[in-house]
Short mmCIF file of N, CA, C and O in Angstrom, two decimals:
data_model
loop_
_atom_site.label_atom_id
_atom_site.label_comp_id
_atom_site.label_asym_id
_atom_site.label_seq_id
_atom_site.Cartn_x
_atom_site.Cartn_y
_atom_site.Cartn_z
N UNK C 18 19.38 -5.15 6.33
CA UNK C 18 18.32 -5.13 5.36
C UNK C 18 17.54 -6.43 5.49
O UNK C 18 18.04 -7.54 5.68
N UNK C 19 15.91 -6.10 5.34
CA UNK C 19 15.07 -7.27 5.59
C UNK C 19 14.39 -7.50 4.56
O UNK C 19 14.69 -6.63 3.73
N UNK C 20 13.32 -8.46 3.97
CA UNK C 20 12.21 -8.19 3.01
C UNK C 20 10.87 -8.64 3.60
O UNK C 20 10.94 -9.74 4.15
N UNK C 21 9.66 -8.04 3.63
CA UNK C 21 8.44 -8.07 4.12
C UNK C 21 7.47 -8.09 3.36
O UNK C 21 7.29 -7.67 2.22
N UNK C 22 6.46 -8.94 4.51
CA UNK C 22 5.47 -8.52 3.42
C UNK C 22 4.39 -7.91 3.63
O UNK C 22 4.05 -8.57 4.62
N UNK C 23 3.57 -7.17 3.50
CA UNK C 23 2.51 -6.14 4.37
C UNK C 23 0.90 -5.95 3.38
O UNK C 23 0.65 -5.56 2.24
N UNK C 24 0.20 -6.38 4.33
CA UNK C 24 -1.14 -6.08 4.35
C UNK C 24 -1.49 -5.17 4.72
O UNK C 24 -0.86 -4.56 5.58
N UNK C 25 -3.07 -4.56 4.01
CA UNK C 25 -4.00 -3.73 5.24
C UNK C 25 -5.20 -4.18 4.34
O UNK C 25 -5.34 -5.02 3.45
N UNK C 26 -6.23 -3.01 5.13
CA UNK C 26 -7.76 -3.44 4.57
C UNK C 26 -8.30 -2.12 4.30
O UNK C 26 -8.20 -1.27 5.18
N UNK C 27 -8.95 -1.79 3.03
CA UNK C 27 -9.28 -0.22 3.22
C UNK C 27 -10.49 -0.16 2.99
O UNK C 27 -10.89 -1.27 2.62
N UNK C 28 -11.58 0.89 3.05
CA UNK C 28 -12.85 1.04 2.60
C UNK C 28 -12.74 2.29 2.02
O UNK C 28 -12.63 3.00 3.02
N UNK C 29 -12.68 3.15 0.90
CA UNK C 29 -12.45 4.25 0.64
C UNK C 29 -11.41 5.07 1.19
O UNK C 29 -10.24 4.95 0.82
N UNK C 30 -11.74 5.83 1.97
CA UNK C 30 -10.33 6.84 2.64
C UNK C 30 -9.97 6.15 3.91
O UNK C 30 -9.20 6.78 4.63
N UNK C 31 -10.26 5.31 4.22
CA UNK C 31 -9.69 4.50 5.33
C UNK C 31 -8.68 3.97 5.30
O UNK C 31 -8.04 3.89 4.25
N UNK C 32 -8.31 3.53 6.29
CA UNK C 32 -7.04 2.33 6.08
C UNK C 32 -6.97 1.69 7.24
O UNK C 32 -6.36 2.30 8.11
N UNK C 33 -7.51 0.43 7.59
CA UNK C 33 -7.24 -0.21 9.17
C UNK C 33 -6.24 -2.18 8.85
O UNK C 33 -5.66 -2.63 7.87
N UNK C 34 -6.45 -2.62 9.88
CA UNK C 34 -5.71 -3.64 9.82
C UNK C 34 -4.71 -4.02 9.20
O UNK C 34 -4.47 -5.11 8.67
N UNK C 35 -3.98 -2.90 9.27
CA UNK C 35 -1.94 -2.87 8.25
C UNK C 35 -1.41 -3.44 9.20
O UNK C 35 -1.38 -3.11 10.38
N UNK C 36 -0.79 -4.73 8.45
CA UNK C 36 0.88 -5.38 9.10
C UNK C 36 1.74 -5.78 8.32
O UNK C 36 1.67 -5.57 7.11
N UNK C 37 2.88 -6.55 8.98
CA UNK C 37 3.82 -6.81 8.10
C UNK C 37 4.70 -7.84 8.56
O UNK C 37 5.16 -7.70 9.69
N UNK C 38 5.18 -9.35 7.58
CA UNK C 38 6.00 -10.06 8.16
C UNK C 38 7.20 -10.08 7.83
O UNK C 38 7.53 -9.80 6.67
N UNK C 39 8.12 -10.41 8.81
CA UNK C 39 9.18 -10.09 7.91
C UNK C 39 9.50 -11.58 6.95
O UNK C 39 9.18 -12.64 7.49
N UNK C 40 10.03 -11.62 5.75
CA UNK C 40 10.19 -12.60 5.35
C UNK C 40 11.68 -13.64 5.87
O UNK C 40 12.83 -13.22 5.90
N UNK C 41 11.35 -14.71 6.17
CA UNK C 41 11.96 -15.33 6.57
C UNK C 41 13.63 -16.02 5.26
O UNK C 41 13.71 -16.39 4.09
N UNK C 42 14.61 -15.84 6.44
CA UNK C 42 15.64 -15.57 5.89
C UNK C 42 15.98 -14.63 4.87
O UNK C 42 16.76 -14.87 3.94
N UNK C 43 15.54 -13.83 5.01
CA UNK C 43 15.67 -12.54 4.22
C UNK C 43 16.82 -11.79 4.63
O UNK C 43 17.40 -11.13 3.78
N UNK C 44 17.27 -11.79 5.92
CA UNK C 44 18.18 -10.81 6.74
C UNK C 44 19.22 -10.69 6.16
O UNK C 44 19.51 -11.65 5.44
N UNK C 45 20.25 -9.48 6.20
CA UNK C 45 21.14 -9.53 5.85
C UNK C 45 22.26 -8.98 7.00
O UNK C 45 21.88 -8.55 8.08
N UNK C 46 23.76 -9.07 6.60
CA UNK C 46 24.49 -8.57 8.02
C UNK C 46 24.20 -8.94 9.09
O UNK C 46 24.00 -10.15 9.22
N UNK C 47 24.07 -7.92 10.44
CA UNK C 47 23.74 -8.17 11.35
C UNK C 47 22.30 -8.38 11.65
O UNK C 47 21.95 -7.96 12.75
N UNK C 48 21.18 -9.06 10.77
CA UNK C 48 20.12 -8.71 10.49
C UNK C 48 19.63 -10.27 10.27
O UNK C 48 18.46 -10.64 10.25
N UNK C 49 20.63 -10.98 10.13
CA UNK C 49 20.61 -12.10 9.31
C UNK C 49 19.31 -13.22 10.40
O UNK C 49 18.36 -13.92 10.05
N UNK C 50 19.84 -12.93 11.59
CA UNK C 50 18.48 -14.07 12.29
C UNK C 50 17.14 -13.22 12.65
O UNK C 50 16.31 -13.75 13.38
N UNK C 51 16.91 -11.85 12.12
CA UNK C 51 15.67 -11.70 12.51
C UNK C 51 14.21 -12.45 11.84
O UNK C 51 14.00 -13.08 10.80
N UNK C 52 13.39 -12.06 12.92
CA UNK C 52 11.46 -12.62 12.18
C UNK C 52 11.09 -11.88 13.54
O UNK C 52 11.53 -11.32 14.54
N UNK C 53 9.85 -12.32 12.77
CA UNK C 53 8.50 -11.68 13.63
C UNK C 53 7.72 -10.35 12.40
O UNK C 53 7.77 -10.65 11.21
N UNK C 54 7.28 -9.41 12.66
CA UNK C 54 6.51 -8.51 12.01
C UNK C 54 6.18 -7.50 12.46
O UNK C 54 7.12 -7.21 13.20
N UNK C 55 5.29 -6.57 12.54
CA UNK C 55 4.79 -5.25 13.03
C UNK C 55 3.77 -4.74 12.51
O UNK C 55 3.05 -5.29 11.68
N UNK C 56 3.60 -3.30 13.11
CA UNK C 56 2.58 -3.39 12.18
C UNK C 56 2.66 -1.48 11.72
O UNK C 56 3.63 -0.80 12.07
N UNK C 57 1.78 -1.03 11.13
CA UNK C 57 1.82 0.48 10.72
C UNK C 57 0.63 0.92 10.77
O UNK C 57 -0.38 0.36 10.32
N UNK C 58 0.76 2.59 11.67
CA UNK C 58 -0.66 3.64 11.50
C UNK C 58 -0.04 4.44 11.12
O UNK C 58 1.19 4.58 11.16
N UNK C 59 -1.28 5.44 10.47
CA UNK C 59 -0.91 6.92 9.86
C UNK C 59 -1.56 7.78 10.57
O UNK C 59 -2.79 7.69 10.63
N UNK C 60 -0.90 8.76 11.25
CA UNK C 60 -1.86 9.78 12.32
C UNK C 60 -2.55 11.01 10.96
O UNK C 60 -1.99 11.47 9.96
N UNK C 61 -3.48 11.15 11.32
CA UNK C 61 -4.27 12.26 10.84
C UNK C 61 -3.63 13.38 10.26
O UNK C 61 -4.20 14.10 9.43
N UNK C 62 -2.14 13.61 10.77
CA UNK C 62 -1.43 14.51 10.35
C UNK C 62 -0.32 13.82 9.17
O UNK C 62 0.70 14.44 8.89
N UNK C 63 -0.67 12.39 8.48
CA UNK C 63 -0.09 12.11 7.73
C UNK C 63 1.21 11.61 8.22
O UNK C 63 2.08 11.53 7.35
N UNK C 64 1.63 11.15 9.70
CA UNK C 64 2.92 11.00 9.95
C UNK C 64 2.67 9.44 10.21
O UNK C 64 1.64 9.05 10.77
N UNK C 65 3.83 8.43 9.70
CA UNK C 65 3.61 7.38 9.68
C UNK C 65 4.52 6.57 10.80
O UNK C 65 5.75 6.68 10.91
N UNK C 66 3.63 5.69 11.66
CA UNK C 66 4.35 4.94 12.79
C UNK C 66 4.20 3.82 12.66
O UNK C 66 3.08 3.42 12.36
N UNK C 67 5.40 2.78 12.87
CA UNK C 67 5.57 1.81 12.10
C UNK C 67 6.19 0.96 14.05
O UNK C 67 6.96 1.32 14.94
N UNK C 68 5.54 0.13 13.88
CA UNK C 68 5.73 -0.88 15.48
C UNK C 68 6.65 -2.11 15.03
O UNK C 68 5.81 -2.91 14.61
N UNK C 69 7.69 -2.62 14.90
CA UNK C 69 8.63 -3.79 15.38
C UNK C 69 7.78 -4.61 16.26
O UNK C 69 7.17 -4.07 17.18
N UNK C 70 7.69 -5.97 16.04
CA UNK C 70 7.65 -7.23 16.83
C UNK C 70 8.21 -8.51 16.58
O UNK C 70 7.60 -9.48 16.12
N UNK C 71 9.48 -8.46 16.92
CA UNK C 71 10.30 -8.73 15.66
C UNK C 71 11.30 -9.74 17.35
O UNK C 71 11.22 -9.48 18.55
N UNK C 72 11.92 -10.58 16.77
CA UNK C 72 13.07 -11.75 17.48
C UNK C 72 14.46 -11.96 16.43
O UNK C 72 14.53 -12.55 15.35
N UNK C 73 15.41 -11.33 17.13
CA UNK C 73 16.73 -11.54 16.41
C UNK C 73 17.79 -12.73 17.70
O UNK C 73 17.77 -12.83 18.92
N UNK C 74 18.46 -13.31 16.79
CA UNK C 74 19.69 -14.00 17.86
C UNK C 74 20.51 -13.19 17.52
O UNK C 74 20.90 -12.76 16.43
N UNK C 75 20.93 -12.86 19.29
CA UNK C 75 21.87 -12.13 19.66
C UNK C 75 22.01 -10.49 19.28
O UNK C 75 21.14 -9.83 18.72
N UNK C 76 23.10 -10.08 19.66
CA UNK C 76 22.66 -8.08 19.85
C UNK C 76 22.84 -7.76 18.37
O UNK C 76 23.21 -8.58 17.52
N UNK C 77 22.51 -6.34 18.13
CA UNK C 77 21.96 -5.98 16.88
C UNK C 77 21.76 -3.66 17.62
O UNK C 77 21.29 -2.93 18.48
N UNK C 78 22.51 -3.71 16.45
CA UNK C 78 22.35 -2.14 17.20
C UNK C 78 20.98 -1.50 16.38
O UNK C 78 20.58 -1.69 15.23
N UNK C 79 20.58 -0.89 17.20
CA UNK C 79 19.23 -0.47 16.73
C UNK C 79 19.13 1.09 16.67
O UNK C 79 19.87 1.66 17.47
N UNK C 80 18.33 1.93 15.86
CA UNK C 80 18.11 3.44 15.19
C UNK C 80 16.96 3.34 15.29
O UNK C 80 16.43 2.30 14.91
N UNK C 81 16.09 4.50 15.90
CA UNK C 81 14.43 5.19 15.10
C UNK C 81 14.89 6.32 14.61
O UNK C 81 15.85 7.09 14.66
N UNK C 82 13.66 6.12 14.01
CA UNK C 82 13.45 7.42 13.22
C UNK C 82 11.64 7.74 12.95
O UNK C 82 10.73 6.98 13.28
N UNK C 83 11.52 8.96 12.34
CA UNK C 83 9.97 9.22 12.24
C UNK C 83 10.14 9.62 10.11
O UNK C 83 11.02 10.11 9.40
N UNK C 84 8.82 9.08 9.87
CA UNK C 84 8.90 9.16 8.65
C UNK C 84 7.38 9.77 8.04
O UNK C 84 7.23 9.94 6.83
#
């Protein structure tokens, strides 16, 4: 578990320039040395993709998923 913090910019039904940092020392578990941020689009069909750019020390097992 992490805590972030996330921007975007909207003009009415828009939505462009969404990201997100992760907050520093926030990590928990095996989670504990990550940072960096990412960022998020929403495809037209409402499905949301979310990008990692993110630096952890040492291995860390990793899951996707679609949301």
């Amino acid at each position: 578990m992490f805590a972030y913090v996330h921007s975007a910019s909207t003009g009415g039904t828009d939505r462009g320039d969404a990201f997100f940092r992760l907050v520093a020392g926030s990590g928990t578990g095996e989670l504990t040395a990550i940072r960096g941020g990412g960022s998020l689009t929403i495809d037209e069909d409402g499905t949301h993709r979310v990008v990692f750019d993110d630096e952890l020390d040492g291995p860390v097992a990793r899951s996707s998923g679609s949301g």
